[in-house]
Short mmCIF file of C-alpha atoms in Angstrom, two decimals:
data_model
loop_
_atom_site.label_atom_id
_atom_site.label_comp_id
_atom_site.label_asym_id
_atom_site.label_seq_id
_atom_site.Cartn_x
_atom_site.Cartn_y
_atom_site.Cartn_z
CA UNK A 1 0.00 0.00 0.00
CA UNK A 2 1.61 3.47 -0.86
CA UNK A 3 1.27 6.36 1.65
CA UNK A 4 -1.97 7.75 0.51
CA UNK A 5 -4.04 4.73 0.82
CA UNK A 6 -3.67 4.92 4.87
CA UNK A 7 -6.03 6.59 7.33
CA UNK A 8 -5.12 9.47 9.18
CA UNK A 9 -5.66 10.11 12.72
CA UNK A 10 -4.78 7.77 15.43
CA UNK A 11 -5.67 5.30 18.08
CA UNK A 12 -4.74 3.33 20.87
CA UNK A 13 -2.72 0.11 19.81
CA UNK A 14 -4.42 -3.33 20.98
CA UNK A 15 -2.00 -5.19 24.21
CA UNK A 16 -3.42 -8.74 22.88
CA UNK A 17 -1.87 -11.58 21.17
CA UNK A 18 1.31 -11.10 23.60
CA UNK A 19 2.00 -7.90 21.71
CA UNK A 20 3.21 -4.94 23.66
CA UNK A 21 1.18 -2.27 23.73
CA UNK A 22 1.55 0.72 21.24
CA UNK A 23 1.88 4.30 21.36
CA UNK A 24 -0.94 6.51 19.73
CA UNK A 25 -0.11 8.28 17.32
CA UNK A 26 -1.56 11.37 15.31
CA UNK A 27 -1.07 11.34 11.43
CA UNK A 28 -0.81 14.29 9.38
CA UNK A 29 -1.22 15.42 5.73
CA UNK A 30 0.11 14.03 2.97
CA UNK A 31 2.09 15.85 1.07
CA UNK A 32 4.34 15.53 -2.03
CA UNK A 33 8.54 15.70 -1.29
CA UNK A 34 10.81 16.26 -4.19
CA UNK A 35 14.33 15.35 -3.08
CA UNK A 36 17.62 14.13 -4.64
CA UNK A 37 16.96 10.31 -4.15
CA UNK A 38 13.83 10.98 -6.28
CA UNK A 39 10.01 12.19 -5.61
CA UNK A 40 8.17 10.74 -2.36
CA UNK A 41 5.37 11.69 -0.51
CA UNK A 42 5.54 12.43 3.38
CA UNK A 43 4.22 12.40 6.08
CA UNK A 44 4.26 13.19 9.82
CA UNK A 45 3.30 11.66 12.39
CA UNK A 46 3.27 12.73 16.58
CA UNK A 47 3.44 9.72 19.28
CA UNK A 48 1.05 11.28 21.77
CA UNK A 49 3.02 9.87 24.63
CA UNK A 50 6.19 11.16 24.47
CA UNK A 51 5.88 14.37 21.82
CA UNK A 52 8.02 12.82 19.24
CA UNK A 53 7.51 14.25 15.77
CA UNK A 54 8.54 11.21 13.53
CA UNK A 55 8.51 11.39 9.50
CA UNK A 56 6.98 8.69 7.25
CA UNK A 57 8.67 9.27 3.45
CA UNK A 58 6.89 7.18 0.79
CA UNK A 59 7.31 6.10 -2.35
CA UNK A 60 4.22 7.27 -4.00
CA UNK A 61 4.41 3.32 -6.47
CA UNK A 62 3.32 0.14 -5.09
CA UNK A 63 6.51 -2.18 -4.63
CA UNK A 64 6.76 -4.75 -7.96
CA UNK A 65 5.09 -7.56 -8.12
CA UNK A 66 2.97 -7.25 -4.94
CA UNK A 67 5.74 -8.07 -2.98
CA UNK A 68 6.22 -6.86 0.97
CA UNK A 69 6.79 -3.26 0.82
CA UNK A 70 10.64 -2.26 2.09
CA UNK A 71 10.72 -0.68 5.39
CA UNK A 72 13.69 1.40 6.82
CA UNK A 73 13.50 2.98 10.44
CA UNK A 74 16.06 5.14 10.51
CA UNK A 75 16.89 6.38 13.98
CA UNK A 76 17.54 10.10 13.81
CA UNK A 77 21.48 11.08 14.04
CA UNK A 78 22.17 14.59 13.36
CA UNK A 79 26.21 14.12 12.77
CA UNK A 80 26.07 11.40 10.52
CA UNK A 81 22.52 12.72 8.69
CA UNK A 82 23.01 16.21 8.20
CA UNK A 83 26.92 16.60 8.70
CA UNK A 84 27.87 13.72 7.16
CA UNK A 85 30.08 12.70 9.88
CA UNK A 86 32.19 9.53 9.31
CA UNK A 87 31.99 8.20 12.99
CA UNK A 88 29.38 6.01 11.79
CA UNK A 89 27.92 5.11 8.87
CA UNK A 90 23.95 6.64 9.48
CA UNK A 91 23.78 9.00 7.16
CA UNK A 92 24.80 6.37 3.89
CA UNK A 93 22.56 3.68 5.49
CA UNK A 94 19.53 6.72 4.69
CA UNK A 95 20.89 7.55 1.28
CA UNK A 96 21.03 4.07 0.28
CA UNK A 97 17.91 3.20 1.82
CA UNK A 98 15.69 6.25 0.20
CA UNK A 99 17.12 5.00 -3.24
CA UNK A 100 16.25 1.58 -2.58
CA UNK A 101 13.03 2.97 -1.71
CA UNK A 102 12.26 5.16 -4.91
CA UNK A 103 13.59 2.36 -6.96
CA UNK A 104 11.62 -0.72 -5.47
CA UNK A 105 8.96 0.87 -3.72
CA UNK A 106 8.16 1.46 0.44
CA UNK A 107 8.87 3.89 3.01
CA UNK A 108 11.39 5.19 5.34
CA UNK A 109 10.30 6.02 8.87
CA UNK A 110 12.46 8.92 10.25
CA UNK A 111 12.09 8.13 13.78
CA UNK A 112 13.13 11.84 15.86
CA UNK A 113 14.19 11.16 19.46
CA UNK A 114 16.40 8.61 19.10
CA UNK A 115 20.15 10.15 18.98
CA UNK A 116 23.09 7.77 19.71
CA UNK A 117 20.65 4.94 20.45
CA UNK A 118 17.73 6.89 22.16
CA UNK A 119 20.39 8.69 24.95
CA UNK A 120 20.25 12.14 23.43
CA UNK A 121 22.72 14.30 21.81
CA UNK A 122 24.67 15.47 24.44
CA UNK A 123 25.05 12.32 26.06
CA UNK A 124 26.49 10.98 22.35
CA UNK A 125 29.09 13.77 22.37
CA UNK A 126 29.88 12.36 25.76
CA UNK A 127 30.47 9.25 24.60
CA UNK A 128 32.25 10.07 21.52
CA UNK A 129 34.59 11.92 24.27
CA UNK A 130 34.66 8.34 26.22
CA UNK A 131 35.47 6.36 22.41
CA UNK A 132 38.29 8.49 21.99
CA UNK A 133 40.02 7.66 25.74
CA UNK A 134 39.84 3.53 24.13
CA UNK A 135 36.08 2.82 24.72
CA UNK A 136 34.10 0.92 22.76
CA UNK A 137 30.64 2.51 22.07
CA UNK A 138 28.78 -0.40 24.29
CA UNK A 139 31.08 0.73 27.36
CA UNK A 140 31.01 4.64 26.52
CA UNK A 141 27.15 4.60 26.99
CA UNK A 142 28.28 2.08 30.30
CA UNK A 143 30.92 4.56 31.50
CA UNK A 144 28.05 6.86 31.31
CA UNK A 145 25.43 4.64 33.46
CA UNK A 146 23.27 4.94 30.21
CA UNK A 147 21.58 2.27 28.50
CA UNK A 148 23.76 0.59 25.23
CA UNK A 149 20.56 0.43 23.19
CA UNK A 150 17.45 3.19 24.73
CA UNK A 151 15.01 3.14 21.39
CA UNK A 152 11.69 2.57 21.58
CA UNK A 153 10.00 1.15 18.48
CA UNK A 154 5.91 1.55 19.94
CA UNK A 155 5.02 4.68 17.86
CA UNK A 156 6.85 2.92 15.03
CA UNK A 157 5.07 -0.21 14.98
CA UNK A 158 1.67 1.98 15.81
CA UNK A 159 2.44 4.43 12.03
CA UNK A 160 3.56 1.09 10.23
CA UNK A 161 0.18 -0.63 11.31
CA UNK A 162 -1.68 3.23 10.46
CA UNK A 163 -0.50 3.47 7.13
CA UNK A 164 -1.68 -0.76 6.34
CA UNK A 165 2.34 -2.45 6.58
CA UNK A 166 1.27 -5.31 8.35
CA UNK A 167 4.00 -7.31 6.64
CA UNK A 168 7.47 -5.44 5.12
CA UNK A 169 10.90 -6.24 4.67
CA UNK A 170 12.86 -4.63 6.63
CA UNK A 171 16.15 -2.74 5.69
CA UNK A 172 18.24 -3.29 8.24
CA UNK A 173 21.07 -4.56 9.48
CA UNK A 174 19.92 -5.15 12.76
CA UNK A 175 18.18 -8.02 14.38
CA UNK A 176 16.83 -6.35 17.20
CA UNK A 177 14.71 -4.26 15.43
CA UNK A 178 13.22 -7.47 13.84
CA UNK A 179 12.66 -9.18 17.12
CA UNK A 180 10.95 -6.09 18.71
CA UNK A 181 8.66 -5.50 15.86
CA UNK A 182 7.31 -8.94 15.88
CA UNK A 183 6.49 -8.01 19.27
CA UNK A 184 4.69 -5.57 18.30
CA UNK A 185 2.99 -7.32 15.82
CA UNK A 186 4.55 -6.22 12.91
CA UNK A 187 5.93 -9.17 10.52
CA UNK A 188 9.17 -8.97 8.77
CA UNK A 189 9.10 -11.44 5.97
CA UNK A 190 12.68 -10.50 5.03
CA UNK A 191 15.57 -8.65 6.33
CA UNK A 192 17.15 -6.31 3.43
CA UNK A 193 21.05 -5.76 4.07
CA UNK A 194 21.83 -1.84 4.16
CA UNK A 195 25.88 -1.86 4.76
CA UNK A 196 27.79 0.56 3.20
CA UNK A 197 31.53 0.55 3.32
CA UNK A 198 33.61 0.75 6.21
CA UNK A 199 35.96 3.46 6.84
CA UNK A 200 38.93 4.25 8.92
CA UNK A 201 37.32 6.11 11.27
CA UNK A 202 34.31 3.76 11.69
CA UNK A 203 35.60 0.37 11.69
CA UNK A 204 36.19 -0.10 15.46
CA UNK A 205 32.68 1.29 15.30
CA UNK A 206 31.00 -1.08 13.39
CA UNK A 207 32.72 -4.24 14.68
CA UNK A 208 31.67 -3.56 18.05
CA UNK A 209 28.11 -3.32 16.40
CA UNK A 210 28.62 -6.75 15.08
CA UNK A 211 30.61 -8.77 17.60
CA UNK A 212 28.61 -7.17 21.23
CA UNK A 213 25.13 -6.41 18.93
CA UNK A 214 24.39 -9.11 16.73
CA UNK A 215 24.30 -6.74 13.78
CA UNK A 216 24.40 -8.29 10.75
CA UNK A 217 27.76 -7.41 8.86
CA UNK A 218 30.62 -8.92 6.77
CA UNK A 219 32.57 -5.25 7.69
CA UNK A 220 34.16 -5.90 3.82
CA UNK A 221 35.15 -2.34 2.27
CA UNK A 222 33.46 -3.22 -1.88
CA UNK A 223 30.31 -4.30 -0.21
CA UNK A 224 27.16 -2.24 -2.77
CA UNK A 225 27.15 1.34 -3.09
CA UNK A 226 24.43 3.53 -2.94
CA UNK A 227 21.93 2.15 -6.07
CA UNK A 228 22.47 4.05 -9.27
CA UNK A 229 25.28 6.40 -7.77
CA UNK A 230 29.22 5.55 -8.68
CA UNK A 231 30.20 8.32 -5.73
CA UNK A 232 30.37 8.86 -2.36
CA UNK A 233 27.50 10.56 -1.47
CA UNK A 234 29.10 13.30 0.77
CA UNK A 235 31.97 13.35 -1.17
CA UNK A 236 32.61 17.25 -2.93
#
């Protein structure tokens, strides 16, 4: 289902079946969202629990074939998304993940609130401070009594099930995120790879994510560029 065949508005997510409980959520308009990765619709969306302003950006085809729509949520991270930063490779995980999108259909949730793992900005900078005394990131956000993973996927599942994705595949490297939306009752048919090559400055990075996380990664430099782009996406 594209973005403009769901119902606006929101309601309270159903505890049964062993799920856990949703957050209501509040949908928006829908409105049309030019960009360089090609033309999506968007639209936001407010957890009424916490005040989170989250972002749904659609592609406005069906995916081929009738096939489970692709599904990226991307946990907001303002270094790597807006500044590029090469700590950590968040910002090319959403570049290749919008053109995956406008190529094969679905829809990126932009999920606000969640910096460094749901512990905030400030604490991130913290850590970063900690990674650069020899922490890893799991025992930065430990040094810091903070939790190593603090996201909360409820308003996520409760948009996905708003907008009619009962079933996706999920781009994602992540297992977690697999595990927590079944809870929720969201099913991931299939798990869609989004590593981009490592770098220098994130391999330490991403190996921790792999070894102490579970994430799912071969950490090999030529794994696939961003679709239908030969260059680096932040590079001048």
């Amino acid at each position: 289902m594209t973005a403009s065949g769901h119902q606006n508005g929101h309601h309270h997510g159903a505890a049964g079946n062993g799920h856990v409980a949703h957050h209501p959520v509040s949908g928006g308009p829908i409105v049309q969202l030019p960009t360089a990765f090609g033309e999506f619709v968007t639209q936001a969306w407010t957890d009424l629990v916490t005040g989170a302003e989250h972002l749904a950006v659609s592609s406005p085809n069906p995916p081929q074939d009738g096939i489970a729509p692709l599904v990226r949520l991307h946990s907001e991270c303002l270094t790597g998304d807006v500044f590029g930063s090469y700590r950590c490779d968040c910002g090319e995980q959403l570049a290749y993940a919008l053109e995956m999108i406008n190529e094969f259909g679905g829809t990126l949730l932009y999920l606000r609130g969640q910096e460094g793992r749901g512990i905030g900005l400030a604490n991130k900078i913290k850590a970063y401070a900690l990674q650069e005394a020899g922490f890893d990131t799991v025992e930065a956000n430990e040094q810091l009594g903070l939790p190593v993973d603090a996201r909360c996927y409820k308003a996520a599942a409760q948009i996905l099930a708003e907008m009619g994705l009962h079933e996706i595949r999920l781009l994602s490297n992540n297992p977690d995120k697999q595990n927590r939306l079944a809870k929720a009752g969201v099913k991931v048919v299939e798990m869609v790879p989004t590593e981009v090559p490592s770098r220098d400055q994130n391999i330490r990075y991403l190996q921790t994510k792999k070894d102490r996380m579970e994430h799912r990664l071969t950490l090999d430099t030529h794994v696939a560029t961003v679709p239908g782009s030969g260059a680096d996406p932040y590079d001048d």
